[in-house]
Amino acid sequence: MNERELERKARVAQLLLDAARSLGETLEPDRVYDRFHDLLADVVPHDGVLVSSYDEGDGLIRCDYAWSDGNRLDTSVFPPLRLNREGGGMQSRVIVNGEPLLFNDVAEVVQQPGTYYDVDREGKVRKLPESGPPGSRAAMMVPVKHESRVVGVVQVMSNSAEYSHEQLELVDGLVHQMAAAVRNARLQKEQRRLEAAEAAARAVAAEREQAANVLDAVGDGIFLVDLEGIVRLWNRAATLVTGLGADVVCGESVTEVFPEWEALVARIPVAEHGAAARGATLPARVGTRDLWLSFVAVRSADGIVYAFRDLTGERRLEEEKSDFIATISHELRTPMAAVYGAAQTLLSRDSELTPVQKREMLEMVTTQAARLGQITEAVLLTTQLDRGTLAVEREAVDVGELTRSTVEAMRPQLPPSAEVDVEVAPEVGTASGARDRIQQVLVNLLDNAVKYGGEGRVSIRVEPANGVVRILVVDSGPGIPFAEQQRIFEKFYRSGPELTRAQGGTGLGLYISRELVQRMGGRLDVRSAPGAGATFVVELPRADVEAHLFAPRA
Ligand code: ADP
């Protein structure tokens, strides 16, 4: 190698190094082409440059960059070319062989079979050779490679000059650098795109989370029913009110969640297009709960959003109030009318009445006045229990003896047909409680057993059991339906009108009894099968056991 050649090689090397640095600086694939072209312009005179990429997937060659006579051209004017495997067409030949080409006789080359185009500075494409001689005289074609596969072609053309092999070598070197820079820029761009997508996804997720947090923080239940009728959102308050978790509800049909949804939804007005929503308060069964819910519904793009508030407590209070007024007015009216009627008769027809009739009337007045007193007493006691102002004393009570004496004391007031047995097991022990309150409970249970227990016998058993004294009041009447066995302990609750309305009552007896027993540390429950009588069970803590438990240690 002579000195000139050596010097040239050194210059080329220097140039390529500079090129690598310069090309590597930009991260926009498009700008890399511009720089490549600038670098090329400094070392190889030319009138046109074309950078194409080849996609193995669809076998098409597409133009990525085009420049002609001082103008950058819009690449869309170049139709994608199908690779010609036989090597027809200059680009195809380079892609198939993977070797650079140099022509100083373009006019002759385009006579050979294949597809050839010429593009002028306005970007006008003409097919060669049909449309006349080509504008170019010389051309260099260099393959762009990635991991030894050809992924594109760079074409450099001159209208007047001829190209040398040294120039081809130089262009080859530059293309190499450019390909690396483009690849790098594309990777970076893809990376940035991924990062941006990830950041956007994170932002959306954060926004959703924020919205979910807000929804969770609101006290009202909120859920979304999509256009297919599937529940898509169920906030924390909805879970608290209904006892159903979002994990159970979301993805389910709304009719699974609210079994009576069709009837419910027909009564909830849906606010459209920003109009003010009107609420509807409805009884709703959700899962296993029966609730009073106040609903508001608003249409959204994804379906209908429902907000609801639990008004069961308020509703119950209202029901209680109206029950209270209904019961009291009904229960008071009968004895008051009787007292008033008797008193009037005694006043106005005193002379016509026999002493026996007068006595009967006065007895009636006494009984009805007592009944009035009982009702007032029950209402007063209920109020005290509700307010927590009732003090229940605790003493050791011999429940066996108390039961016997209570039944004996009640006998004269019971219907003559009522048969009541008392059985007290041995070693019952004493219970801890207030004697008069236990008696009150017994009176109420016995009274009910006689009132509702039909014709059959009532038996009362007192027995010891596992640290408690147990009293069982057993009747053989119609019993209590399972669904009502808890409700009969609610305030004012009276079941089956045909059974109960005939009998006077406030529906407070069992409520008071259970509250009293609980205040003595015990419990009151019922066991019953319809048609097979009812057994009310009172359990009170044993006085000796309690004393033992709570005795200070010596
Ligand atoms: P009241 O007797 O004033 O109605 P209670 O609270 O004592 O109120 O009883 C509530 C309801 O429970 C009664 O109305 C009755 O329907 C039902 N009940 C109570 N005891 C019995 C029983 N032994 N057998 C059947 N039903 C009963």
Coordinates of C-alpha atoms and ligand atoms in Angstrom, one line a residue:
M1 CA 0.0 0.0 0.0
N2 CA 1.5 3.3 -1.0
E3 CA 1.6 6.4 1.2
R4 CA -1.3 8.1 -0.6
E5 CA -3.5 5.1 -0.2
L6 CA -2.5 4.9 3.5
E7 CA -3.3 8.5 4.0
R8 CA -6.7 8.1 2.3
K9 CA -7.5 5.1 4.5
A10 CA -6.6 7.1 7.6
R11 CA -8.8 9.9 6.4
V12 CA -11.7 7.6 5.8
A13 CA -11.2 6.0 9.2
Q14 CA -11.2 9.5 10.8
L15 CA -14.3 10.5 8.8
L16 CA -16.2 7.3 9.8
L17 CA -15.3 7.9 13.5
D18 CA -16.7 11.4 13.2
A19 CA -19.7 10.1 11.4
A20 CA -20.4 7.5 14.1
R21 CA -20.2 10.2 16.8
S22 CA -22.3 12.7 14.9
L23 CA -24.9 10.1 13.9
G24 CA -25.1 8.7 17.4
E25 CA -26.0 12.1 18.8
T26 CA -29.5 12.2 17.5
L27 CA -32.3 9.9 18.8
E28 CA -34.8 10.7 16.0
P29 CA -34.6 8.1 13.2
D30 CA -35.6 10.8 10.7
R31 CA -32.9 13.2 11.9
V32 CA -30.3 10.5 11.6
Y33 CA -31.0 10.3 7.8
D34 CA -30.5 14.1 7.6
R35 CA -27.2 13.9 9.3
F36 CA -26.1 11.0 7.2
H37 CA -27.0 13.0 4.1
D38 CA -25.0 16.0 5.4
L39 CA -22.0 13.8 6.1
L40 CA -22.3 12.2 2.6
A41 CA -22.6 15.6 1.0
D42 CA -19.2 16.5 2.4
V43 CA -17.4 13.6 0.8
V44 CA -19.3 12.3 -2.2
P45 CA -20.8 14.6 -4.8
H46 CA -24.3 13.5 -5.7
D47 CA -27.7 14.6 -7.1
G48 CA -30.0 12.1 -5.4
V49 CA -30.1 9.9 -2.3
L50 CA -32.7 7.2 -1.5
V51 CA -32.8 5.2 1.7
S52 CA -35.2 2.2 1.6
S53 CA -36.0 -0.5 4.0
Y54 CA -36.8 -4.1 3.2
D55 CA -39.4 -6.0 5.3
E56 CA -38.8 -9.7 5.2
G57 CA -42.3 -10.2 6.6
D58 CA -44.2 -8.8 3.6
G59 CA -41.4 -8.9 1.1
L60 CA -41.8 -5.2 0.3
I61 CA -39.2 -2.4 -0.1
R62 CA -40.3 0.9 1.2
C63 CA -38.7 4.3 0.9
D64 CA -37.7 5.9 4.2
Y65 CA -35.8 8.9 3.0
A66 CA -35.5 10.6 -0.4
W67 CA -33.6 13.6 -1.6
S68 CA -33.3 14.9 -5.2
D69 CA -31.5 18.0 -6.6
G70 CA -31.4 19.8 -3.3
N71 CA -34.9 18.9 -2.1
R72 CA -36.1 16.5 0.5
L73 CA -39.0 14.5 -1.0
D74 CA -42.1 13.1 0.5
T75 CA -41.5 9.4 0.8
S76 CA -45.1 8.6 0.1
V77 CA -44.6 9.4 -3.6
F78 CA -42.7 6.1 -3.8
P79 CA -44.9 3.1 -4.1
P80 CA -43.6 0.1 -2.1
L81 CA -41.9 -2.3 -4.4
R82 CA -42.1 -6.0 -4.2
L83 CA -38.7 -7.7 -3.9
N84 CA -37.7 -9.3 -7.1
R85 CA -35.9 -12.5 -6.2
E86 CA -34.5 -13.0 -9.6
G87 CA -32.6 -9.8 -9.0
G88 CA -34.4 -7.6 -11.5
G89 CA -34.2 -3.9 -10.4
M90 CA -31.2 -2.5 -8.7
Q91 CA -32.5 -2.5 -5.1
S92 CA -33.7 -6.1 -5.4
R93 CA -30.3 -7.2 -6.7
V94 CA -28.5 -5.6 -3.7
I95 CA -31.0 -7.0 -1.2
V96 CA -30.8 -10.5 -2.7
N97 CA -27.0 -10.6 -3.0
G98 CA -26.1 -8.5 0.0
E99 CA -23.3 -6.8 -2.0
P100 CA -22.8 -3.2 -2.9
L101 CA -23.1 -2.2 -6.6
L102 CA -21.7 0.6 -8.6
F103 CA -22.9 1.7 -12.1
N104 CA -21.5 4.4 -14.2
D105 CA -23.9 3.5 -17.0
V106 CA -27.4 3.8 -15.5
A107 CA -28.9 4.5 -18.9
E108 CA -27.9 1.0 -20.0
V109 CA -28.8 -0.7 -16.8
V110 CA -32.4 0.4 -17.0
Q111 CA -32.7 -1.3 -20.4
Q112 CA -32.4 -4.7 -18.6
P113 CA -35.5 -6.4 -17.3
G114 CA -36.8 -5.1 -14.0
T115 CA -38.5 -2.1 -12.5
Y116 CA -36.7 1.2 -12.6
Y117 CA -37.9 4.7 -11.5
D118 CA -36.5 8.1 -11.8
V119 CA -37.5 10.9 -9.5
D120 CA -37.0 14.6 -10.2
R121 CA -36.6 17.4 -7.6
E122 CA -40.4 18.0 -7.6
G123 CA -40.8 14.4 -6.5
K124 CA -42.3 13.4 -9.8
V125 CA -41.8 9.7 -10.4
R126 CA -41.4 8.3 -13.9
K127 CA -41.0 4.7 -14.9
L128 CA -37.8 3.9 -16.8
P129 CA -36.9 3.3 -19.5
E130 CA -40.4 3.9 -21.1
S131 CA -40.5 7.6 -20.2
G132 CA -37.2 8.5 -21.7
P133 CA -33.6 8.3 -20.5
P134 CA -32.8 8.4 -16.8
G135 CA -31.7 11.6 -15.1
S136 CA -28.8 9.8 -13.5
R137 CA -25.6 8.8 -15.0
A138 CA -23.9 7.0 -12.1
A139 CA -25.3 5.2 -9.1
M140 CA -23.9 3.5 -6.0
M141 CA -26.2 0.9 -4.2
V142 CA -25.2 -0.2 -0.7
P143 CA -27.0 -2.8 1.4
V144 CA -28.1 -1.9 5.0
K145 CA -27.5 -4.9 7.2
H146 CA -28.5 -6.0 10.6
E147 CA -26.9 -9.2 12.0
S148 CA -25.8 -10.1 8.4
R149 CA -29.4 -9.9 7.1
V150 CA -30.1 -7.2 4.5
V151 CA -32.7 -4.8 6.0
G152 CA -32.5 -2.0 3.4
V153 CA -30.6 -0.3 0.6
V154 CA -29.0 3.1 0.2
Q155 CA -28.8 4.5 -3.2
V156 CA -26.6 7.5 -4.2
M157 CA -26.9 9.0 -7.7
S158 CA -25.1 11.5 -9.8
N159 CA -26.3 13.1 -13.0
S160 CA -22.8 14.0 -14.3
A161 CA -19.9 12.5 -12.3
E162 CA -18.8 8.9 -12.3
Y163 CA -18.2 7.1 -9.0
S164 CA -15.1 5.2 -8.0
H165 CA -14.6 2.0 -5.8
E166 CA -13.0 4.2 -3.1
Q167 CA -16.2 6.3 -3.0
L168 CA -18.3 3.1 -2.8
E169 CA -16.2 1.9 0.1
L170 CA -16.7 5.3 1.8
V171 CA -20.4 5.2 1.3
D172 CA -20.5 1.6 2.5
G173 CA -18.8 2.7 5.7
L174 CA -21.1 5.6 6.3
V175 CA -24.2 3.5 5.6
H176 CA -22.9 1.1 8.2
Q177 CA -22.7 3.9 10.8
M178 CA -26.1 5.2 9.7
A179 CA -27.8 1.8 10.1
A180 CA -26.4 1.5 13.6
A181 CA -27.6 5.0 14.5
V182 CA -31.0 4.4 13.0
R183 CA -31.4 1.1 14.9
N184 CA -30.3 2.8 18.1
A185 CA -32.7 5.7 17.5
R186 CA -35.6 3.3 16.8
L187 CA -34.9 1.3 19.9
Q188 CA -34.7 4.5 21.9
K189 CA -37.9 5.7 20.4
E190 CA -39.6 2.4 21.1
Q191 CA -38.3 2.5 24.6
R192 CA -39.6 6.1 25.1
R193 CA -43.0 5.0 23.6
L194 CA -43.1 2.1 26.1
E195 CA -42.1 4.3 28.9
A196 CA -44.7 6.8 28.0
A197 CA -47.3 4.1 27.7
E198 CA -46.3 2.8 31.1
A199 CA -46.5 6.2 32.6
A200 CA -49.9 6.8 31.0
A201 CA -51.1 3.5 32.3
R202 CA -49.8 4.3 35.8
A203 CA -51.5 7.7 35.7
V204 CA -54.8 6.1 34.7
A205 CA -54.4 3.5 37.4
A206 CA -53.6 6.2 40.0
E207 CA -56.6 8.1 38.9
R208 CA -58.8 5.0 39.1
E209 CA -57.4 4.3 42.5
Q210 CA -58.1 7.8 43.6
A211 CA -61.6 7.5 42.3
A212 CA -62.0 4.2 44.1
N213 CA -60.7 5.7 47.3
V214 CA -63.1 8.5 47.1
L215 CA -66.0 6.1 46.4
D216 CA -64.9 4.0 49.3
A217 CA -64.8 7.0 51.6
V218 CA -68.3 8.1 50.9
G219 CA -70.9 6.8 53.4
D220 CA -73.5 5.9 50.8
G221 CA -73.5 2.6 49.0
I222 CA -72.6 3.1 45.3
F223 CA -72.7 0.5 42.5
L224 CA -72.6 0.6 38.7
V225 CA -74.8 -1.7 36.6
D226 CA -73.4 -1.9 33.1
L227 CA -75.4 -2.1 29.9
E228 CA -75.5 -5.9 30.1
G229 CA -76.9 -5.7 33.7
I230 CA -73.7 -6.8 35.3
V231 CA -72.5 -5.1 38.5
R232 CA -69.2 -3.5 37.8
L233 CA -68.5 -1.5 40.9
W234 CA -69.5 -2.0 44.5
N235 CA -68.0 0.3 47.1
R236 CA -67.1 -0.3 50.7
A237 CA -70.3 1.4 52.1
A238 CA -72.3 -0.9 49.8
T239 CA -70.6 -3.9 51.5
L240 CA -71.2 -2.5 54.9
V241 CA -74.9 -2.0 54.3
T242 CA -75.6 -5.2 52.6
G243 CA -73.0 -7.6 54.0
L244 CA -72.0 -8.5 50.5
G245 CA -68.3 -8.0 49.5
A246 CA -67.3 -6.5 46.1
D247 CA -65.5 -9.8 45.4
V248 CA -68.8 -11.6 45.5
V249 CA -70.9 -9.0 43.7
C250 CA -68.7 -7.5 41.0
G251 CA -69.1 -9.5 37.7
E252 CA -72.5 -10.9 38.8
S253 CA -75.8 -10.1 37.3
V254 CA -77.6 -7.4 39.3
T255 CA -80.6 -9.8 39.6
E256 CA -78.4 -12.2 41.6
V257 CA -77.6 -9.5 44.0
F258 CA -81.1 -8.0 44.4
P259 CA -83.5 -10.9 43.8
E260 CA -86.4 -8.5 43.2
W261 CA -84.4 -6.2 40.9
E262 CA -87.0 -5.9 38.2
A263 CA -89.7 -4.6 40.5
L264 CA -87.2 -2.4 42.3
V265 CA -85.7 -0.8 39.2
A266 CA -89.1 0.0 37.8
R267 CA -89.6 2.4 40.7
I268 CA -86.2 4.1 40.7
P269 CA -86.2 7.2 38.4
V270 CA -82.9 7.5 36.4
A271 CA -81.5 11.0 36.0
E272 CA -80.3 11.7 32.4
H273 CA -77.9 14.2 31.0
G274 CA -77.0 16.1 34.2
A275 CA -80.6 16.5 35.4
A276 CA -81.1 16.5 39.1
A277 CA -81.7 13.0 40.5
R278 CA -84.9 12.1 42.4
G279 CA -84.7 9.5 45.1
A280 CA -86.9 6.6 45.8
T281 CA -87.1 4.8 49.2
L282 CA -88.0 1.2 48.8
P283 CA -87.9 -2.1 50.7
A284 CA -85.2 -4.2 49.1
R285 CA -84.0 -7.7 49.7
V286 CA -80.2 -7.8 49.2
G287 CA -78.5 -11.2 49.7
T288 CA -80.1 -12.4 52.9
R289 CA -81.0 -9.0 54.3
D290 CA -84.3 -7.2 54.1
L291 CA -83.6 -3.5 54.1
W292 CA -85.2 -0.1 53.4
L293 CA -83.0 1.7 50.9
S294 CA -83.2 5.1 49.5
F295 CA -82.0 4.9 45.9
V296 CA -80.8 7.6 43.5
A297 CA -79.8 6.6 39.9
V298 CA -77.8 8.5 37.3
R299 CA -77.1 7.4 33.8
S300 CA -73.4 7.3 32.8
A301 CA -71.6 6.2 29.6
D302 CA -70.9 2.8 31.1
G303 CA -74.3 2.1 32.5
I304 CA -76.3 3.3 35.4
V305 CA -74.7 4.4 38.7
Y306 CA -76.9 3.8 41.8
A307 CA -76.3 5.4 45.1
F308 CA -78.2 4.1 48.1
R309 CA -78.5 4.9 51.8
D310 CA -79.7 2.5 54.4
L311 CA -82.9 3.8 56.0
T312 CA -83.8 0.5 57.7
G313 CA -83.1 1.9 61.2
E314 CA -85.1 5.1 60.6
R315 CA -87.9 3.1 58.9
R316 CA -88.0 0.7 61.8
L317 CA -88.3 3.6 64.2
E318 CA -91.1 5.0 62.2
E319 CA -92.8 1.7 62.0
E320 CA -92.3 1.3 65.8
K321 CA -93.8 4.7 66.3
S322 CA -96.9 4.0 64.2
D323 CA -97.2 0.5 65.8
F324 CA -97.0 2.1 69.2
I325 CA -99.8 4.6 68.4
A326 CA -101.9 1.9 66.7
T327 CA -101.5 -0.6 69.5
I328 CA -101.9 1.8 72.3
S329 CA -105.0 3.5 70.9
H330 CA -106.5 0.1 70.0
E331 CA -105.7 -1.5 73.4
L332 CA -106.7 1.5 75.5
R333 CA -110.0 2.1 73.7
T334 CA -111.6 -1.2 74.7
P335 CA -111.1 -1.1 78.4
M336 CA -111.8 2.7 78.5
A337 CA -115.0 2.2 76.6
A338 CA -116.0 -0.5 79.1
V339 CA -115.1 1.6 82.1
Y340 CA -117.0 4.6 80.7
G341 CA -120.0 2.5 79.8
A342 CA -120.2 0.9 83.2
A343 CA -119.7 4.2 85.0
Q344 CA -122.5 5.8 82.9
T345 CA -124.9 3.0 83.6
L346 CA -124.2 3.1 87.3
L347 CA -124.8 6.8 87.3
S348 CA -127.9 7.0 85.1
R349 CA -129.7 3.7 86.0
D350 CA -128.7 3.3 89.6
S351 CA -132.2 2.8 90.9
E352 CA -133.0 0.1 88.3
L353 CA -130.0 -2.1 89.0
T354 CA -129.9 -5.0 91.5
P355 CA -127.1 -5.1 94.0
V356 CA -125.6 -8.1 92.1
Q357 CA -125.7 -6.2 88.8
K358 CA -124.0 -3.2 90.5
R359 CA -121.3 -5.4 91.9
E360 CA -120.7 -7.1 88.5
M361 CA -120.3 -3.7 86.9
L362 CA -117.9 -2.4 89.6
E363 CA -115.9 -5.6 89.2
M364 CA -115.7 -5.0 85.5
V365 CA -114.6 -1.4 86.1
T366 CA -111.9 -2.7 88.4
T367 CA -110.7 -5.4 85.9
Q368 CA -110.6 -2.9 83.0
A369 CA -108.9 -0.3 85.1
A370 CA -106.3 -2.8 86.1
R371 CA -105.9 -3.7 82.4
L372 CA -105.4 0.0 81.6
G373 CA -102.8 0.1 84.4
Q374 CA -101.0 -2.9 83.0
I375 CA -100.8 -1.3 79.5
T376 CA -99.5 2.0 80.9
E377 CA -97.1 0.0 83.1
A378 CA -95.8 -2.0 80.1
V379 CA -95.3 1.1 78.0
L380 CA -93.5 2.9 80.8
L381 CA -91.3 -0.2 81.4
T382 CA -90.4 -0.4 77.7
T383 CA -89.4 3.2 77.7
Q384 CA -87.2 2.7 80.7
L385 CA -85.6 -0.4 79.2
D386 CA -85.0 1.5 75.9
R387 CA -83.4 4.4 77.7
G388 CA -81.4 2.1 79.9
T389 CA -82.8 3.8 83.1
L390 CA -84.2 0.6 84.6
A391 CA -82.1 -0.8 87.5
V392 CA -82.5 -4.5 88.0
E393 CA -81.4 -5.7 91.5
R394 CA -79.5 -9.0 91.9
E395 CA -80.2 -11.4 94.7
A396 CA -80.3 -15.1 95.2
V397 CA -83.8 -16.3 94.2
D398 CA -85.2 -19.8 94.8
V399 CA -86.8 -20.1 91.3
G400 CA -88.5 -23.4 92.1
E401 CA -90.4 -22.0 95.0
L402 CA -91.1 -18.7 93.1
T403 CA -92.5 -20.6 90.2
R404 CA -94.9 -22.7 92.4
S405 CA -96.1 -19.6 94.3
T406 CA -96.6 -17.6 91.1
V407 CA -98.7 -20.3 89.4
E408 CA -100.8 -20.6 92.6
A409 CA -101.3 -16.9 92.8
M410 CA -102.3 -16.8 89.1
R411 CA -104.7 -19.8 89.1
P412 CA -107.8 -17.8 90.2
Q413 CA -107.3 -15.4 87.2
L414 CA -106.8 -18.3 84.7
P415 CA -109.7 -19.7 82.7
P416 CA -111.1 -22.6 84.7
S417 CA -110.3 -25.0 81.8
A418 CA -106.6 -24.1 81.9
E419 CA -104.5 -27.0 83.2
V420 CA -101.1 -25.9 84.5
D421 CA -98.5 -28.4 86.0
V422 CA -95.3 -27.3 87.8
E423 CA -92.4 -29.6 88.1
V424 CA -89.3 -28.6 90.0
A425 CA -86.2 -30.9 89.6
P426 CA -84.2 -31.6 92.7
E427 CA -81.1 -29.5 93.4
V428 CA -82.0 -26.6 91.2
G429 CA -80.1 -24.2 93.3
T430 CA -80.8 -20.5 93.5
A431 CA -80.7 -18.1 90.5
S432 CA -79.1 -14.7 90.5
G433 CA -81.7 -12.0 89.7
A434 CA -84.5 -9.8 90.9
R435 CA -87.4 -11.8 92.4
D436 CA -90.2 -9.5 91.2
R437 CA -88.7 -9.3 87.7
I438 CA -88.4 -13.1 87.4
Q439 CA -92.0 -13.3 88.5
Q440 CA -93.0 -10.8 85.9
V441 CA -91.4 -12.9 83.2
L442 CA -93.1 -16.0 84.5
V443 CA -96.5 -14.3 84.6
N444 CA -96.1 -13.2 81.0
L445 CA -95.0 -16.6 79.7
L446 CA -97.7 -18.4 81.5
D447 CA -100.3 -15.8 80.4
N448 CA -99.2 -16.3 76.8
A449 CA -99.1 -20.1 77.1
V450 CA -102.8 -20.0 78.2
K451 CA -103.8 -17.2 75.8
Y452 CA -102.2 -18.7 72.7
G453 CA -101.6 -22.3 73.7
G454 CA -105.1 -23.5 72.8
E455 CA -107.0 -26.0 75.0
G456 CA -104.1 -28.2 75.9
R457 CA -102.2 -28.4 79.2
V458 CA -99.3 -26.1 80.1
S459 CA -96.4 -27.5 81.9
I460 CA -93.7 -25.5 83.7
R461 CA -90.4 -27.2 84.5
V462 CA -87.6 -25.8 86.6
E463 CA -84.3 -27.6 86.3
P464 CA -80.6 -27.1 86.8
A465 CA -78.3 -27.0 83.8
N466 CA -74.6 -26.3 83.3
G467 CA -74.2 -23.3 85.6
V468 CA -77.8 -22.0 85.0
V469 CA -81.3 -22.4 86.4
R470 CA -83.6 -23.2 83.5
I471 CA -87.3 -22.6 83.4
L472 CA -89.3 -24.2 80.5
V473 CA -92.8 -23.1 79.8
V474 CA -94.3 -25.7 77.5
D475 CA -97.7 -25.5 75.8
S476 CA -99.3 -27.7 73.2
G477 CA -100.9 -25.0 71.1
P478 CA -100.4 -24.1 67.4
G479 CA -96.8 -23.1 67.9
I480 CA -94.9 -20.3 66.2
P481 CA -93.8 -20.3 62.6
F482 CA -90.0 -20.4 62.3
A483 CA -89.9 -17.1 60.5
E484 CA -91.5 -15.4 63.4
Q485 CA -89.6 -16.9 66.2
Q486 CA -87.3 -14.0 66.5
R487 CA -89.8 -11.3 65.6
I488 CA -92.1 -12.1 68.5
F489 CA -89.5 -10.7 70.8
E490 CA -89.6 -7.3 69.0
K491 CA -91.5 -4.4 70.4
F492 CA -95.2 -4.4 69.5
Y493 CA -94.9 -7.5 67.3
R494 CA -98.0 -9.6 67.3
S495 CA -98.3 -12.5 64.9
G496 CA -101.2 -14.0 63.0
P497 CA -104.1 -11.6 63.3
E498 CA -106.7 -14.4 63.5
L499 CA -105.0 -15.8 66.6
T500 CA -103.9 -12.6 68.3
R501 CA -106.4 -9.9 67.5
A502 CA -109.0 -11.9 69.3
Q503 CA -106.8 -11.8 72.4
G504 CA -105.9 -8.4 73.8
G505 CA -102.3 -7.6 73.9
T506 CA -99.7 -4.9 73.3
G507 CA -96.9 -7.0 71.7
L508 CA -94.7 -5.8 74.5
G509 CA -94.7 -8.8 76.8
L510 CA -92.0 -10.9 75.2
Y511 CA -89.9 -7.8 74.5
I512 CA -90.0 -6.8 78.1
S513 CA -89.4 -10.4 79.3
R514 CA -86.3 -10.9 77.2
E515 CA -84.9 -7.5 78.1
L516 CA -85.4 -8.2 81.8
V517 CA -83.8 -11.7 81.6
Q518 CA -80.9 -10.3 79.7
R519 CA -80.4 -7.6 82.3
M520 CA -80.1 -10.4 84.9
G521 CA -77.4 -12.0 82.9
G522 CA -79.6 -14.7 81.4
R523 CA -81.4 -15.4 78.1
L524 CA -84.9 -16.1 76.9
D525 CA -85.6 -18.1 73.7
V526 CA -88.3 -20.1 72.1
R527 CA -88.3 -23.5 70.5
S528 CA -91.3 -24.4 68.4
A529 CA -92.5 -26.3 65.4
P530 CA -95.7 -25.2 63.9
G531 CA -98.6 -27.4 65.2
A532 CA -96.4 -28.9 67.9
G533 CA -96.7 -26.3 70.6
A534 CA -94.1 -23.8 71.9
T535 CA -91.5 -24.0 74.6
F536 CA -90.2 -20.8 76.0
V537 CA -86.9 -21.3 77.8
V538 CA -85.5 -18.9 80.4
E539 CA -82.0 -19.4 81.6
L540 CA -80.7 -17.5 84.6
P541 CA -77.2 -17.6 86.1
R542 CA -76.9 -19.7 89.3
A543 CA -76.4 -17.5 92.3
D544 CA -73.9 -19.9 93.9
V545 CA -71.9 -20.4 90.7
E546 CA -71.7 -16.6 90.2
A547 CA -70.8 -16.1 93.8
H548 CA -68.0 -18.6 93.4
L549 CA -66.9 -17.0 90.1
F550 CA -66.9 -13.5 91.4
A551 CA -65.7 -14.1 95.0
P552 CA -62.5 -12.2 95.6
R553 CA -59.6 -14.6 96.0
A554 CA -58.5 -15.2 99.6
Ligands
ADP1 P1 -98.9 -9.9 73.3 O1 -99.2 -11.2 74.1 O2 -99.3 -8.7 74.0 O3 -99.3 -10.0 71.9 P2 -96.1 -10.8 73.5 O4 -94.9 -10.0 73.3 O5 -96.3 -11.4 74.8 O6 -97.3 -9.8 73.2 O7 -96.2 -11.8 72.4 C1 -96.0 -11.5 71.1 C2 -96.7 -12.5 70.1 O8 -96.0 -13.7 70.2 C3 -98.1 -12.8 70.4 O9 -98.9 -11.8 69.8 C4 -98.3 -14.1 69.8 O10 -98.6 -14.0 68.4 C5 -96.9 -14.8 69.9 N1 -96.9 -15.7 71.0 C6 -96.4 -15.5 72.3 N2 -96.5 -16.6 73.0 C7 -97.0 -17.6 72.2 C8 -97.3 -19.0 72.4 N3 -97.1 -19.6 73.6 N4 -97.8 -19.7 71.4 C9 -98.0 -19.1 70.2 N5 -97.7 -17.8 69.9 C10 -97.2 -17.0 70.9

